[in-house]
Short mmCIF file of C-alpha atoms in Angstrom, two decimals:
data_model
loop_
_atom_site.label_atom_id
_atom_site.label_comp_id
_atom_site.label_asym_id
_atom_site.label_seq_id
_atom_site.Cartn_x
_atom_site.Cartn_y
_atom_site.Cartn_z
CA MET G 1 90.03 147.54 80.19
CA LYS G 2 90.96 146.71 76.56
CA THR G 3 94.11 144.93 77.84
CA ASN G 4 91.93 143.00 80.23
CA ILE G 5 89.45 142.05 77.51
CA LEU G 6 92.27 140.83 75.31
CA ARG G 7 93.82 139.00 77.99
CA PHE G 8 90.39 137.27 78.75
CA SER G 9 90.01 136.50 75.11
CA ALA G 10 93.46 135.27 74.71
CA VAL G 11 92.84 132.78 77.76
CA LEU G 12 89.66 131.69 76.51
CA LEU G 13 91.14 130.95 72.99
CA VAL G 14 93.91 129.00 74.59
CA SER G 15 91.48 127.11 76.77
CA ALA G 16 89.34 126.25 73.74
CA THR G 17 92.57 125.00 71.77
CA LEU G 18 93.58 122.94 74.55
CA PHE G 19 90.23 121.38 74.90
CA SER G 20 90.14 120.75 71.23
CA CYS G 21 93.52 119.04 71.48
CA GLY G 22 92.46 116.94 74.15
CA GLY G 23 89.70 115.39 72.08
CA GLY G 24 91.67 112.52 70.90
CA LYS G 25 90.14 108.87 70.74
CA THR G 26 90.95 106.59 73.43
CA ALA G 27 92.34 103.39 72.81
CA GLU G 28 88.96 101.26 73.39
CA GLU G 29 87.36 103.83 70.78
CA ILE G 30 90.05 103.03 68.24
CA GLN G 31 89.88 99.25 68.84
CA ALA G 32 86.00 99.46 68.55
CA GLU G 33 86.22 101.19 65.31
CA ALA G 34 88.87 98.87 64.12
CA GLN G 35 86.56 95.98 64.99
CA THR G 36 83.78 97.61 63.09
CA LYS G 37 85.82 98.14 60.10
CA PHE G 38 86.95 94.53 60.12
CA GLY G 39 83.39 93.37 60.55
CA GLU G 40 82.45 95.24 57.57
CA ALA G 41 85.22 93.67 55.48
CA SER G 42 85.22 90.27 57.04
CA VAL G 43 83.27 88.68 54.11
CA GLU G 44 85.83 90.02 51.59
CA LEU G 45 88.48 88.93 53.84
CA ALA G 46 87.19 85.35 54.10
CA GLU G 47 86.62 85.06 50.46
CA GLU G 48 90.25 86.19 49.79
CA ALA G 49 91.60 83.75 52.50
CA ALA G 50 89.52 80.98 50.94
CA ALA G 51 91.07 81.75 47.34
CA ASP G 52 94.57 81.83 48.84
CA CYS G 53 93.91 78.69 50.73
CA GLU G 54 92.64 77.00 47.49
CA SER G 55 95.75 78.29 45.65
CA ASN G 56 98.13 77.04 48.39
CA MET G 57 96.49 73.73 49.10
CA ALA G 58 98.26 71.76 46.53
CA ALA G 59 101.70 73.00 47.77
CA TYR G 60 100.74 72.75 51.37
CA THR G 61 99.49 69.06 50.72
CA ALA G 62 102.73 68.26 48.95
CA ALA G 63 104.82 69.71 51.55
CA ALA G 64 103.02 67.75 54.26
CA LEU G 65 103.14 64.47 52.31
CA ASP G 66 106.84 64.94 51.94
CA SER G 67 107.19 65.59 55.60
CA ILE G 68 105.29 62.34 56.23
CA LYS G 69 107.31 60.47 53.94
CA MET G 70 110.49 61.71 55.46
CA ALA G 71 109.27 60.86 58.96
CA ASN G 72 108.20 57.33 57.94
CA MET H 1 102.36 151.60 73.74
CA LYS H 2 98.77 150.46 73.84
CA LYS H 3 98.79 149.51 69.96
CA SER H 4 102.01 147.59 70.62
CA SER H 5 100.40 145.65 73.36
CA LEU H 6 97.32 144.86 71.39
CA TYR H 7 99.59 143.56 68.41
CA LYS H 8 101.45 141.53 70.91
CA MET H 9 98.46 140.11 72.24
CA GLY H 10 97.14 139.44 68.84
CA ALA H 11 100.26 137.69 67.74
CA LEU H 12 100.06 135.78 70.80
CA CYS H 13 96.71 134.68 70.18
CA LEU H 14 97.41 133.72 66.75
CA THR H 15 100.27 131.67 67.86
CA PHE H 16 98.21 129.82 70.15
CA LEU H 17 95.42 129.25 67.68
CA GLY H 18 98.01 128.05 65.07
CA ALA H 19 99.71 125.63 67.53
CA GLY H 20 96.20 124.60 68.67
CA THR H 21 94.99 123.70 65.22
CA PHE H 22 98.19 121.97 64.31
CA MET H 23 98.06 119.91 67.38
CA ALA H 24 94.55 118.97 66.67
CA PHE H 25 95.40 118.05 63.19
CA ASP H 26 98.14 115.98 64.24
CA ASP H 27 96.12 114.29 66.87
CA ALA H 28 93.44 113.43 64.18
CA GLN H 29 96.30 111.99 62.05
CA THR H 30 97.55 109.88 64.88
CA ASP H 31 93.99 108.54 65.60
CA GLU H 32 93.84 107.65 62.04
CA GLN H 33 97.10 105.93 62.08
CA LYS H 34 96.17 104.08 65.21
CA LEU H 35 92.78 102.79 63.70
CA GLU H 36 94.68 101.85 60.55
CA THR H 37 97.20 100.03 62.58
CA ALA H 38 94.75 98.14 64.86
CA TYR H 39 92.60 97.33 61.54
CA GLN H 40 95.77 95.92 59.93
CA GLN H 41 96.71 93.98 63.03
CA LEU H 42 93.14 92.27 63.03
CA VAL H 43 93.55 91.54 59.17
CA THR H 44 97.04 90.05 59.81
CA ASP H 45 95.66 87.86 62.66
CA PHE H 46 92.78 86.66 60.60
CA LYS H 47 94.90 85.75 57.79
CA MET H 48 97.36 83.85 59.86
CA GLU H 49 94.34 81.94 61.42
CA GLN H 50 93.00 81.09 58.20
CA ASP H 51 96.36 80.11 56.87
CA ALA H 52 96.97 77.81 59.82
CA LEU H 53 93.57 76.25 59.11
CA CYS H 54 94.38 75.81 55.51
CA LYS H 55 97.73 74.13 56.58
CA THR H 56 95.75 71.84 58.98
CA GLN H 57 93.46 70.93 56.27
CA ALA H 58 96.52 70.23 53.88
CA LEU H 59 98.05 68.07 56.49
CA ALA H 60 94.84 65.96 57.03
CA ALA H 61 94.70 65.62 53.33
CA ALA H 62 98.18 64.63 53.17
CA GLN H 63 97.81 61.89 55.90
CA ALA H 64 94.70 60.57 54.29
CA GLU H 65 96.55 60.27 51.06
CA TRP H 66 99.37 58.73 52.83
CA ALA H 67 97.07 56.37 54.67
CA ALA H 68 95.44 55.45 51.34
CA SER H 69 98.75 54.62 49.67
CA GLN H 70 99.94 52.51 52.60
CA THR H 71 96.65 50.67 52.48
CA GLU H 72 96.82 50.11 48.86
CA SER H 73 100.42 48.93 49.32
CA ILE H 74 99.45 46.62 52.10
CA GLY H 75 96.65 45.37 50.44
CA GLY H 76 98.40 44.54 47.43
CA GLY H 77 101.27 42.89 49.36
CA THR H 78 98.96 40.50 51.22
CA SER H 79 96.98 39.63 48.18
CA THR H 80 99.92 38.35 46.35
CA ALA H 81 102.53 37.58 49.05
CA THR H 82 100.53 35.72 51.59
CA PRO H 83 98.15 33.40 50.09
CA THR H 84 96.90 30.95 52.34
CA PRO H 85 97.05 27.32 51.15
CA SER H 86 93.83 25.66 50.73
CA THR H 87 92.61 22.35 49.62
CA GLY H 88 90.13 21.95 46.87
CA GLY H 89 87.22 21.33 48.93
CA SER H 90 87.66 24.52 50.99
CA SER H 91 87.91 26.66 47.64
CA GLN H 92 84.40 26.08 47.11
CA SER H 93 83.13 28.09 50.17
CA ALA H 94 85.73 30.64 49.77
CA SER H 95 84.65 31.36 46.26
CA GLN H 96 81.04 32.00 47.00
CA GLY H 97 82.11 35.43 48.29
CA GLY H 98 81.96 36.44 44.76
CA ASN H 99 82.95 40.11 44.20
CA SER H 100 84.26 42.81 46.47
CA THR H 101 85.77 40.52 49.04
CA SER H 102 88.64 42.24 50.89
CA THR H 103 90.46 39.02 51.40
CA PRO H 104 91.20 37.44 48.09
CA THR H 105 90.94 33.84 47.91
CA PRO H 106 94.09 31.85 46.98
CA PRO H 107 94.14 29.85 43.97
CA PRO H 108 93.59 26.10 44.29
CA PRO H 109 96.53 23.78 43.70
CA PRO H 110 96.91 23.31 40.26
CA LYS H 111 97.71 19.49 40.51
CA LYS H 112 94.16 18.65 40.58
CA GLU H 113 92.55 17.43 37.32
CA PRO H 114 89.59 19.18 36.10
CA THR H 115 87.04 16.47 36.58
CA GLY H 116 83.99 18.67 36.08
CA LYS H 117 83.15 18.96 39.70
CA GLY H 118 84.72 22.27 40.03
CA GLY H 119 87.95 21.98 41.86
CA ALA H 120 90.17 23.57 39.22
CA ALA H 121 87.91 26.13 37.89
CA ALA H 122 88.95 28.89 35.91
CA GLY H 123 90.01 32.13 37.64
CA LYS H 124 87.43 34.34 39.08
CA THR H 125 87.86 38.07 39.29
CA THR H 126 87.69 39.54 42.66
CA THR H 127 87.70 43.33 42.83
CA THR H 128 89.01 44.83 46.04
CA THR H 129 88.07 48.43 46.59
CA THR H 130 89.77 50.25 49.30
CA GLY H 131 89.98 53.96 49.90
CA GLY H 132 88.18 56.77 51.51
CA GLY H 133 89.69 58.45 54.30
CA LYS H 134 89.22 62.32 55.14
CA GLY H 135 90.19 65.20 53.44
CA ALA H 136 89.64 66.60 49.97
CA ALA H 137 92.71 64.71 48.59
CA ALA H 138 91.29 61.26 49.87
CA LYS H 139 90.67 59.10 46.96
CA GLY H 140 89.79 55.55 46.44
CA LYS H 141 92.01 53.01 45.26
CA THR H 142 90.58 50.01 43.21
CA THR H 143 92.82 46.99 42.85
CA THR H 144 91.77 44.11 40.97
CA THR H 145 93.11 40.63 41.66
CA THR H 146 92.42 37.38 39.97
CA THR H 147 92.13 34.37 41.95
CA GLY H 148 91.42 30.88 41.09
CA GLY H 149 89.05 28.33 42.75
CA GLY H 150 85.46 28.35 43.10
CA LYS H 151 82.91 26.08 41.98
CA GLY H 152 84.21 25.91 38.67
CA GLY H 153 81.37 26.80 36.45
CA ALA H 154 83.94 27.01 33.64
CA ALA H 155 85.16 23.68 34.33
CA LYS H 156 82.07 21.89 33.80
CA GLY H 157 82.38 22.29 30.22
CA LYS H 158 85.78 20.42 30.00
#
C-alpha cells in the first residue's frame, strides 16, 4: 500500500514537473514582449539615433559630396 | 526491504524534482535570452533604418550643396564670359532693372563720349542672389557684379 502511494506520488510529481517544464513562452509571446519593450524604449532610441545622425551628418555629407564630385 | 524501496522511491522523486527544476530554470533563461535577442534585433533594425535615413538626408544636402556650387559657377561664368553686346540706346532699358536682376547687363561700349545724356554712365551695381535648394546644408550664394550702362545719372554731372 505504501509502495503504491509512493509510486502515485512519484508519478504525480513527475507529471507536475513536466507540466512546469512545458510552460515556456511561444515565439509569438516573445516577439510581443520584445515589441512592448521596444515601444517603451522607442523615445530614447529615437533621441539616440538623432544624436548619432547629427554627429555623423558632416561626415556623411562630405562623403556624399566627394562621391558626387567623383561622379561628375 | 521496504525501507530500501522507500529510499529508492524517495531518491527517484528527488532526482525527478531536481531535473524538473533545472529544466524549468533553463527554459526561463532561454526565454529571457530569446526575448533579449528579439529586442536587440528590433533595436538593430531601428538603428539601421535611422542611419539609412540620415545618409539619405546627407546625400540630399550634398546634392543641394553641389547644385548651389554649380549654379554659382555657372552664374559667375555667364556674367563675365558671355556679355551680350548692346548699343548705347538699348542700355537704357536694360539698366532700369536696377538691383537683383538675374541677368547682368553688359557694359556699354566705352567709345561713346559722355555727353550728359547718359550713354556712358558710371557703373551700376547689380546684385545677383542665387541659392536655396533643399537640405540643411543648402545655402545662398551672393555674387555681386558691377555693370555699366544705364541712364547715366552720374554722367549728367560731367
